[in-house]
């Protein structure tokens, strides 16, 4: 996964319920788009030890919802966080005011950066 400052990281989200393991990864319930500023980039460039994880609250994100079933989430309070586990592996958790939890699949994350050193 490649990260660039001032770009967006877009991940699929799935309702966390008993059918989650049977879901098609190509058909998420909706997506989340997270703005990657320099502060958030610095926070996600961690690799926690094997027995720990890091939770990062996301302040700037947009929900990309097209399914009518989930459009009501846009009018509810909701919050999102990035979870990093050893690997590093990155996933997102979104909690809604209606007590629903949505999760993204864990993604291998070995960030690479363009430092402008090509010459």
Steps between C-alpha positions, in 0.01 A plus 500: 500500500651835399426818692538856383446811709176686420353201317208278603502144626173329398403171664191278478283462812284203597238465774650305790255214554487120486505498117823703472722199423275402207496845337640571154789747538408650164157605632543719809208671670671834434844659502690746713739756356761632744703814438870432558659809648854504637386439859293192411778364278743525791257312725433212259870442433533281807546127534368391840659203674343158451286520814371854463304730270464872442164677463499835320188718503421641157377858494473554125316241293213467256252214467429392144156339526291400200285220646161638619513268802791696650427858390353578844852471648584834340249674727618316816795568726787265415868471574786312340839377601794330336637193673859393443620155600837330459601451141411780468135433416252785467122489536223753563210476745195727470244518782160660448256667734263210424746258668618346172864423437659483157850368433743492212708193420852509642749615240874441491661835534860569423491870423720647231551869448607725216777710651578683175849348478475374141802696371 
